[in-house]
Amino acid sequence: MRLVWKKNRMPAVKSISEFTRNQSALIRELKNTQEPLYVTRNGSSSIVVMDA
């Protein structure tokens, strides 16, 4: 997986369990930042979530 850095910021990376526990807050953050969220499972990249 190739990560793209914008504006000298590190990409947002969360575990699948953290995403599951905090879905509402993370979705609000995605809408506000317009940045993708990289979700990991067992320490490896799994999916990328973006606001539509």
Tab-separated table of C-alpha atoms in Angstrom, residues 6 24 31 42 46:
chain	number	residue	atom	x	y	z
A	6	LYS	CA	-0.379	15.909	2.321
A	24	SER	CA	-19.234	8.097	14.795
A	31	LYS	CA	-15.858	14.696	6.918
A	42	ASN	CA	-3.401	-7.521	12.869
A	46	SER	CA	-6.433	-3.642	5.472
